Amino acid sequence: MVLKKLLSQCLTKYYHFAGRLPTHTTPYIDCNDEGVVFFEARNNSKLDEFQLSSVLDGNLDNLFPGDMVCYNSPRNTNLVGVQLNHFACGGSGLAISMSHLVGDGCTLTSFMNYWASVARYGSPDHEEVLPLNPHFIHFPRTSSPLAEAPDMSQQHAVLSTHVMRKFVFPNSKLSYLKKAVVSITNDIPTRVEVLTSLLYKAAVAVATTNAGCFKPSYLFIMADTRT
């Protein structure tokens, strides 16, 4: 199995994923190179049928390794679990679970992108393979990215021409924005959500004016929800 073989090669870069928790409650990792859990499963449904039924029945958990979706079981001390699902139509679905003790959604996305890139080109040493993200995880321990920071004193003339503005949003205004949203929809937004929406709305309006027409755009917000 190509995916399984190349996964082991990817773990040389993400070596902590192959470790174990000494117990399910300990907050540190034993990097013992035991590997990740990898299962293969067969599903009697067609992929499109399963997608439809999973929305209605909430059975997406069946795609994941058993007892590993939320990592709240005292029987599991592994950090990453993978299940390759084969559907009756010939399609496949890859499901990955990762403990929040070892990373978050951004970490998992970076790992999956790296694994996919290695699988595409057949080797982690191929010149077209995506670089590790973040890049500094493969720097030598004696090297510091801060040591290569540019001398900002050389840029004083450029920085002095920048225009800076400070916008203050008091709680009273944020409360007003929240009430305005609640009056239109049943959702109760947070202060961050209403303020972000306001700023994005203003940015879209400016971009539309400058371009002379509306152009679709996206707003991405990275959030770390670990506690």
PDB file of C-alpha atoms in Angstrom:
ATOM      1  CA  MET A   1       0.000   0.000   0.000  1.00  0.00           C
ATOM      2  CA  VAL A   2       1.642   3.200  -1.256  1.00  0.00           C
ATOM      3  CA  LEU A   3      -0.091   5.532   1.206  1.00  0.00           C
ATOM      4  CA  LYS A   4       0.901   3.406   4.175  1.00  0.00           C
ATOM      5  CA  LYS A   5       4.512   3.063   3.043  1.00  0.00           C
ATOM      6  CA  LEU A   6       4.938   6.778   2.399  1.00  0.00           C
ATOM      7  CA  LEU A   7       3.214   7.625   5.674  1.00  0.00           C
ATOM      8  CA  SER A   8       6.075   5.956   7.520  1.00  0.00           C
ATOM      9  CA  GLN A   9       8.528   8.112   5.569  1.00  0.00           C
ATOM     10  CA  CYS A  10       6.608  11.285   6.408  1.00  0.00           C
ATOM     11  CA  LEU A  11       6.756  10.417  10.091  1.00  0.00           C
ATOM     12  CA  THR A  12      10.525  10.913  10.063  1.00  0.00           C
ATOM     13  CA  LYS A  13       9.736  14.633   9.811  1.00  0.00           C
ATOM     14  CA  TYR A  14       6.695  14.556  12.110  1.00  0.00           C
ATOM     15  CA  TYR A  15       8.335  12.112  14.498  1.00  0.00           C
ATOM     16  CA  HIS A  16       6.323  13.171  17.548  1.00  0.00           C
ATOM     17  CA  PHE A  17       3.153  11.884  15.848  1.00  0.00           C
ATOM     18  CA  ALA A  18       4.637   8.383  16.118  1.00  0.00           C
ATOM     19  CA  GLY A  19       5.081   8.668  19.875  1.00  0.00           C
ATOM     20  CA  ARG A  20       2.803   7.675  22.726  1.00  0.00           C
ATOM     21  CA  LEU A  21       1.376   9.170  25.873  1.00  0.00           C
ATOM     22  CA  PRO A  22       2.697   7.338  28.951  1.00  0.00           C
ATOM     23  CA  THR A  23      -0.940   7.312  30.137  1.00  0.00           C
ATOM     24  CA  HIS A  24      -4.087   8.847  28.656  1.00  0.00           C
ATOM     25  CA  THR A  25      -3.896  11.709  31.196  1.00  0.00           C
ATOM     26  CA  THR A  26      -0.223  12.685  30.974  1.00  0.00           C
ATOM     27  CA  PRO A  27       0.444  16.000  29.183  1.00  0.00           C
ATOM     28  CA  TYR A  28       3.731  14.977  27.557  1.00  0.00           C
ATOM     29  CA  ILE A  29       4.802  12.637  24.760  1.00  0.00           C
ATOM     30  CA  ASP A  30       7.172   9.696  24.803  1.00  0.00           C
ATOM     31  CA  CYS A  31       8.841   9.850  21.362  1.00  0.00           C
ATOM     32  CA  ASN A  32       9.386   6.089  21.168  1.00  0.00           C
ATOM     33  CA  ASP A  33       8.765   5.749  17.403  1.00  0.00           C
ATOM     34  CA  GLU A  34       5.960   3.196  17.803  1.00  0.00           C
ATOM     35  CA  GLY A  35       4.178   4.688  14.791  1.00  0.00           C
ATOM     36  CA  VAL A  36       0.596   5.719  14.136  1.00  0.00           C
ATOM     37  CA  VAL A  37      -2.457   3.458  14.068  1.00  0.00           C
ATOM     38  CA  PHE A  38      -3.424   2.573  10.476  1.00  0.00           C
ATOM     39  CA  PHE A  39      -6.582   0.650   9.560  1.00  0.00           C
ATOM     40  CA  GLU A  40      -8.189  -0.350   6.287  1.00  0.00           C
ATOM     41  CA  ALA A  41     -11.960  -0.826   6.195  1.00  0.00           C
ATOM     42  CA  ARG A  42     -14.571  -1.694   3.591  1.00  0.00           C
ATOM     43  CA  ASN A  43     -17.917   0.047   3.340  1.00  0.00           C
ATOM     44  CA  ASN A  44     -20.791  -1.615   1.501  1.00  0.00           C
ATOM     45  CA  SER A  45     -22.248   1.756   0.503  1.00  0.00           C
ATOM     46  CA  LYS A  46     -21.379   3.798  -2.540  1.00  0.00           C
ATOM     47  CA  LEU A  47     -19.493   6.971  -1.742  1.00  0.00           C
ATOM     48  CA  ASP A  48     -22.262   9.345  -2.819  1.00  0.00           C
ATOM     49  CA  GLU A  49     -24.854   7.302  -0.909  1.00  0.00           C
ATOM     50  CA  PHE A  50     -22.741   7.364   2.224  1.00  0.00           C
ATOM     51  CA  GLN A  51     -22.226  11.113   1.964  1.00  0.00           C
ATOM     52  CA  LEU A  52     -25.977  11.637   1.829  1.00  0.00           C
ATOM     53  CA  SER A  53     -26.764   9.217   4.647  1.00  0.00           C
ATOM     54  CA  SER A  54     -23.980  10.562   6.866  1.00  0.00           C
ATOM     55  CA  VAL A  55     -25.542  14.016   6.776  1.00  0.00           C
ATOM     56  CA  LEU A  56     -28.903  12.581   7.808  1.00  0.00           C
ATOM     57  CA  ASP A  57     -27.736   9.931  10.279  1.00  0.00           C
ATOM     58  CA  GLY A  58     -24.531  11.472  11.597  1.00  0.00           C
ATOM     59  CA  ASN A  59     -22.519   8.300  10.986  1.00  0.00           C
ATOM     60  CA  LEU A  60     -19.300   9.944   9.819  1.00  0.00           C
ATOM     61  CA  ASP A  61     -17.624   8.550  12.925  1.00  0.00           C
ATOM     62  CA  ASN A  62     -17.712   5.157  11.215  1.00  0.00           C
ATOM     63  CA  LEU A  63     -14.964   6.364   8.892  1.00  0.00           C
ATOM     64  CA  PHE A  64     -12.556   6.847  11.781  1.00  0.00           C
ATOM     65  CA  PRO A  65     -10.593   4.236  13.722  1.00  0.00           C
ATOM     66  CA  GLY A  66     -12.830   2.871  16.469  1.00  0.00           C
ATOM     67  CA  ASP A  67     -12.770   4.608  19.839  1.00  0.00           C
ATOM     68  CA  MET A  68     -10.398   7.290  18.580  1.00  0.00           C
ATOM     69  CA  VAL A  69     -12.513  10.140  17.300  1.00  0.00           C
ATOM     70  CA  CYS A  70     -12.458  12.277  20.424  1.00  0.00           C
ATOM     71  CA  TYR A  71      -9.439  10.753  22.138  1.00  0.00           C
ATOM     72  CA  ASN A  72     -11.211  10.542  25.475  1.00  0.00           C
ATOM     73  CA  SER A  73     -10.763   6.821  26.018  1.00  0.00           C
ATOM     74  CA  PRO A  74      -8.408   5.516  28.713  1.00  0.00           C
ATOM     75  CA  ARG A  75      -7.553   2.632  26.370  1.00  0.00           C
ATOM     76  CA  ASN A  76      -5.772   4.868  23.861  1.00  0.00           C
ATOM     77  CA  THR A  77      -2.395   6.497  24.337  1.00  0.00           C
ATOM     78  CA  ASN A  78      -1.535   6.870  20.642  1.00  0.00           C
ATOM     79  CA  LEU A  79      -1.607  10.343  19.122  1.00  0.00           C
ATOM     80  CA  VAL A  80      -2.667   9.838  15.507  1.00  0.00           C
ATOM     81  CA  GLY A  81      -5.027   7.328  13.942  1.00  0.00           C
ATOM     82  CA  VAL A  82      -5.647   6.787  10.225  1.00  0.00           C
ATOM     83  CA  GLN A  83      -8.377   4.748   8.533  1.00  0.00           C
ATOM     84  CA  LEU A  84      -8.484   4.156   4.779  1.00  0.00           C
ATOM     85  CA  ASN A  85     -12.071   3.374   3.773  1.00  0.00           C
ATOM     86  CA  HIS A  86     -12.861   1.518   0.531  1.00  0.00           C
ATOM     87  CA  PHE A  87     -16.397   2.007  -0.824  1.00  0.00           C
ATOM     88  CA  ALA A  88     -18.424  -0.369  -2.991  1.00  0.00           C
ATOM     89  CA  CYS A  89     -18.177   1.966  -5.988  1.00  0.00           C
ATOM     90  CA  GLY A  90     -14.391   1.870  -5.954  1.00  0.00           C
ATOM     91  CA  GLY A  91     -13.990   5.225  -4.248  1.00  0.00           C
ATOM     92  CA  SER A  92     -11.915   5.765  -1.138  1.00  0.00           C
ATOM     93  CA  GLY A  93     -12.064   8.007   1.889  1.00  0.00           C
ATOM     94  CA  LEU A  94      -9.180   8.764   4.226  1.00  0.00           C
ATOM     95  CA  ALA A  95     -10.047   9.703   7.815  1.00  0.00           C
ATOM     96  CA  ILE A  96      -7.476  10.968  10.303  1.00  0.00           C
ATOM     97  CA  SER A  97      -7.815  11.609  14.028  1.00  0.00           C
ATOM     98  CA  MET A  98      -5.195  13.543  15.982  1.00  0.00           C
ATOM     99  CA  SER A  99      -4.879  14.306  19.657  1.00  0.00           C
ATOM    100  CA  HIS A 100      -5.031  17.990  20.560  1.00  0.00           C
ATOM    101  CA  LEU A 101      -2.038  17.384  22.791  1.00  0.00           C
ATOM    102  CA  VAL A 102       0.168  17.137  19.719  1.00  0.00           C
ATOM    103  CA  GLY A 103      -1.384  19.783  17.469  1.00  0.00           C
ATOM    104  CA  ASP A 104      -4.463  21.563  16.182  1.00  0.00           C
ATOM    105  CA  GLY A 105      -6.353  21.819  12.912  1.00  0.00           C
ATOM    106  CA  CYS A 106      -3.564  23.772  11.221  1.00  0.00           C
ATOM    107  CA  THR A 107      -1.048  21.129  12.280  1.00  0.00           C
ATOM    108  CA  LEU A 108      -3.172  18.326  10.885  1.00  0.00           C
ATOM    109  CA  THR A 109      -3.779  20.179   7.610  1.00  0.00           C
ATOM    110  CA  SER A 110      -0.053  20.805   7.151  1.00  0.00           C
ATOM    111  CA  PHE A 111       0.707  17.144   7.798  1.00  0.00           C
ATOM    112  CA  MET A 112      -1.943  15.927   5.357  1.00  0.00           C
ATOM    113  CA  ASN A 113      -0.710  18.312   2.650  1.00  0.00           C
ATOM    114  CA  TYR A 114       2.848  17.091   3.149  1.00  0.00           C
ATOM    115  CA  TRP A 115       1.763  13.438   3.058  1.00  0.00           C
ATOM    116  CA  ALA A 116      -0.284  14.031  -0.110  1.00  0.00           C
ATOM    117  CA  SER A 117       2.659  15.763  -1.758  1.00  0.00           C
ATOM    118  CA  VAL A 118       5.014  12.903  -0.895  1.00  0.00           C
ATOM    119  CA  ALA A 119       2.463  10.382  -2.195  1.00  0.00           C
ATOM    120  CA  ARG A 120       2.132  12.313  -5.443  1.00  0.00           C
ATOM    121  CA  TYR A 121       5.849  12.383  -6.192  1.00  0.00           C
ATOM    122  CA  GLY A 122       6.777   9.067  -4.582  1.00  0.00           C
ATOM    123  CA  SER A 123       9.468  10.252  -2.205  1.00  0.00           C
ATOM    124  CA  PRO A 124       9.964  12.958   0.444  1.00  0.00           C
ATOM    125  CA  ASP A 125      13.270  13.763  -1.262  1.00  0.00           C
ATOM    126  CA  HIS A 126      11.646  14.740  -4.571  1.00  0.00           C
ATOM    127  CA  GLU A 127      12.342  18.367  -5.477  1.00  0.00           C
ATOM    128  CA  GLU A 128       8.654  19.095  -6.096  1.00  0.00           C
ATOM    129  CA  VAL A 129       7.489  17.920  -2.661  1.00  0.00           C
ATOM    130  CA  LEU A 130       5.948  20.694  -0.602  1.00  0.00           C
ATOM    131  CA  PRO A 131       8.325  22.086   2.030  1.00  0.00           C
ATOM    132  CA  LEU A 132       7.536  21.423   5.650  1.00  0.00           C
ATOM    133  CA  ASN A 133       5.177  23.925   7.199  1.00  0.00           C
ATOM    134  CA  PRO A 134       6.120  25.709   9.360  1.00  0.00           C
ATOM    135  CA  HIS A 135       9.522  25.786   7.711  1.00  0.00           C
ATOM    136  CA  PHE A 136      11.504  26.239  10.912  1.00  0.00           C
ATOM    137  CA  ILE A 137      10.656  22.756  12.242  1.00  0.00           C
ATOM    138  CA  HIS A 138      13.567  21.314  10.268  1.00  0.00           C
ATOM    139  CA  PHE A 139      16.103  24.029  11.137  1.00  0.00           C
ATOM    140  CA  PRO A 140      19.207  22.906  13.045  1.00  0.00           C
ATOM    141  CA  ARG A 141      18.888  23.395  16.787  1.00  0.00           C
ATOM    142  CA  THR A 142      21.818  25.828  16.718  1.00  0.00           C
ATOM    143  CA  SER A 143      20.121  28.059  14.162  1.00  0.00           C
ATOM    144  CA  SER A 144      17.630  30.761  15.048  1.00  0.00           C
ATOM    145  CA  PRO A 145      15.354  32.425  12.489  1.00  0.00           C
ATOM    146  CA  LEU A 146      15.513  35.584  14.598  1.00  0.00           C
ATOM    147  CA  ALA A 147      19.241  35.888  13.912  1.00  0.00           C
ATOM    148  CA  GLU A 148      18.480  36.546  10.249  1.00  0.00           C
ATOM    149  CA  ALA A 149      15.928  39.286  10.887  1.00  0.00           C
ATOM    150  CA  PRO A 150      16.594  42.404   8.751  1.00  0.00           C
ATOM    151  CA  ASP A 151      18.062  45.526  10.307  1.00  0.00           C
ATOM    152  CA  MET A 152      15.003  47.742  10.642  1.00  0.00           C
ATOM    153  CA  SER A 153      17.156  50.848  11.048  1.00  0.00           C
ATOM    154  CA  GLN A 154      17.948  50.578   7.339  1.00  0.00           C
ATOM    155  CA  GLN A 155      14.247  50.876   6.551  1.00  0.00           C
ATOM    156  CA  HIS A 156      13.499  53.965   8.622  1.00  0.00           C
ATOM    157  CA  ALA A 157      13.069  56.187   5.576  1.00  0.00           C
ATOM    158  CA  VAL A 158      10.487  53.825   4.115  1.00  0.00           C
ATOM    159  CA  LEU A 159       8.613  53.199   7.357  1.00  0.00           C
ATOM    160  CA  SER A 160       8.371  56.908   8.105  1.00  0.00           C
ATOM    161  CA  THR A 161       6.089  57.350   5.087  1.00  0.00           C
ATOM    162  CA  HIS A 162       3.525  54.820   6.331  1.00  0.00           C
ATOM    163  CA  VAL A 163       0.183  56.084   7.567  1.00  0.00           C
ATOM    164  CA  MET A 164      -1.197  54.458  10.688  1.00  0.00           C
ATOM    165  CA  ARG A 165      -4.661  54.730  12.194  1.00  0.00           C
ATOM    166  CA  LYS A 166      -6.141  53.430  15.403  1.00  0.00           C
ATOM    167  CA  PHE A 167      -9.813  52.483  15.585  1.00  0.00           C
ATOM    168  CA  VAL A 168     -11.425  52.083  18.987  1.00  0.00           C
ATOM    169  CA  PHE A 169     -14.661  50.114  19.351  1.00  0.00           C
ATOM    170  CA  PRO A 170     -16.153  50.576  22.836  1.00  0.00           C
ATOM    171  CA  ASN A 171     -18.289  47.868  24.393  1.00  0.00           C
ATOM    172  CA  SER A 172     -21.424  49.946  23.867  1.00  0.00           C
ATOM    173  CA  LYS A 173     -20.908  49.960  20.091  1.00  0.00           C
ATOM    174  CA  LEU A 174     -20.136  46.252  20.001  1.00  0.00           C
ATOM    175  CA  SER A 175     -23.300  45.553  21.992  1.00  0.00           C
ATOM    176  CA  TYR A 176     -25.258  47.652  19.492  1.00  0.00           C
ATOM    177  CA  LEU A 177     -23.838  45.622  16.602  1.00  0.00           C
ATOM    178  CA  LYS A 178     -24.740  42.356  18.332  1.00  0.00           C
ATOM    179  CA  LYS A 179     -28.317  43.519  18.939  1.00  0.00           C
ATOM    180  CA  ALA A 180     -28.619  44.544  15.290  1.00  0.00           C
ATOM    181  CA  VAL A 181     -27.620  41.050  14.189  1.00  0.00           C
ATOM    182  CA  VAL A 182     -29.921  39.336  16.688  1.00  0.00           C
ATOM    183  CA  SER A 183     -32.856  41.392  15.427  1.00  0.00           C
ATOM    184  CA  ILE A 184     -32.339  39.945  11.935  1.00  0.00           C
ATOM    185  CA  THR A 185     -31.333  36.369  12.684  1.00  0.00           C
ATOM    186  CA  ASN A 186     -31.642  33.904  15.531  1.00  0.00           C
ATOM    187  CA  ASP A 187     -27.868  33.607  15.811  1.00  0.00           C
ATOM    188  CA  ILE A 188     -26.125  35.240  18.749  1.00  0.00           C
ATOM    189  CA  PRO A 189     -22.708  36.359  17.472  1.00  0.00           C
ATOM    190  CA  THR A 190     -19.658  37.077  19.572  1.00  0.00           C
ATOM    191  CA  ARG A 191     -18.039  40.499  19.697  1.00  0.00           C
ATOM    192  CA  VAL A 192     -15.195  39.196  17.547  1.00  0.00           C
ATOM    193  CA  GLU A 193     -17.648  37.959  14.913  1.00  0.00           C
ATOM    194  CA  VAL A 194     -19.608  41.203  14.627  1.00  0.00           C
ATOM    195  CA  LEU A 195     -16.476  43.346  14.535  1.00  0.00           C
ATOM    196  CA  THR A 196     -14.790  41.101  11.972  1.00  0.00           C
ATOM    197  CA  SER A 197     -17.927  41.186   9.820  1.00  0.00           C
ATOM    198  CA  LEU A 198     -18.037  44.973   9.991  1.00  0.00           C
ATOM    199  CA  LEU A 199     -14.388  45.344   8.984  1.00  0.00           C
ATOM    200  CA  TYR A 200     -14.764  42.801   6.189  1.00  0.00           C
ATOM    201  CA  LYS A 201     -17.872  44.568   4.903  1.00  0.00           C
ATOM    202  CA  ALA A 202     -15.954  47.852   4.804  1.00  0.00           C
ATOM    203  CA  ALA A 203     -12.977  46.229   3.062  1.00  0.00           C
ATOM    204  CA  VAL A 204     -15.243  44.693   0.403  1.00  0.00           C
ATOM    205  CA  ALA A 205     -16.931  48.050  -0.158  1.00  0.00           C
ATOM    206  CA  VAL A 206     -13.574  49.784  -0.673  1.00  0.00           C
ATOM    207  CA  ALA A 207     -12.321  47.040  -2.998  1.00  0.00           C
ATOM    208  CA  THR A 208     -15.540  47.233  -5.024  1.00  0.00           C
ATOM    209  CA  THR A 209     -15.221  50.999  -5.374  1.00  0.00           C
ATOM    210  CA  ASN A 210     -11.572  50.811  -6.420  1.00  0.00           C
ATOM    211  CA  ALA A 211     -12.204  48.021  -8.948  1.00  0.00           C
ATOM    212  CA  GLY A 212     -15.398  49.535 -10.314  1.00  0.00           C
ATOM    213  CA  CYS A 213     -17.254  46.263  -9.784  1.00  0.00           C
ATOM    214  CA  PHE A 214     -17.832  43.617  -7.166  1.00  0.00           C
ATOM    215  CA  LYS A 215     -15.313  40.778  -7.041  1.00  0.00           C
ATOM    216  CA  PRO A 216     -15.879  37.659  -4.922  1.00  0.00           C
ATOM    217  CA  SER A 217     -13.480  37.273  -2.017  1.00  0.00           C
ATOM    218  CA  TYR A 218     -12.896  35.047   0.989  1.00  0.00           C
ATOM    219  CA  LEU A 219     -12.118  35.741   4.616  1.00  0.00           C
ATOM    220  CA  PHE A 220     -10.151  33.126   6.524  1.00  0.00           C
ATOM    221  CA  ILE A 221      -9.741  33.272  10.282  1.00  0.00           C
ATOM    222  CA  MET A 222      -7.344  30.889  11.976  1.00  0.00           C
ATOM    223  CA  ALA A 223      -8.476  30.030  15.496  1.00  0.00           C
ATOM    224  CA  ASP A 224      -6.762  27.957  18.146  1.00  0.00           C
ATOM    225  CA  THR A 225      -9.430  26.655  20.510  1.00  0.00           C
ATOM    226  CA  ARG A 226      -7.254  24.527  22.765  1.00  0.00           C
ATOM    227  CA  THR A 227      -7.709  25.053  26.504  1.00  0.00           C
TER     228      THR A 227
END
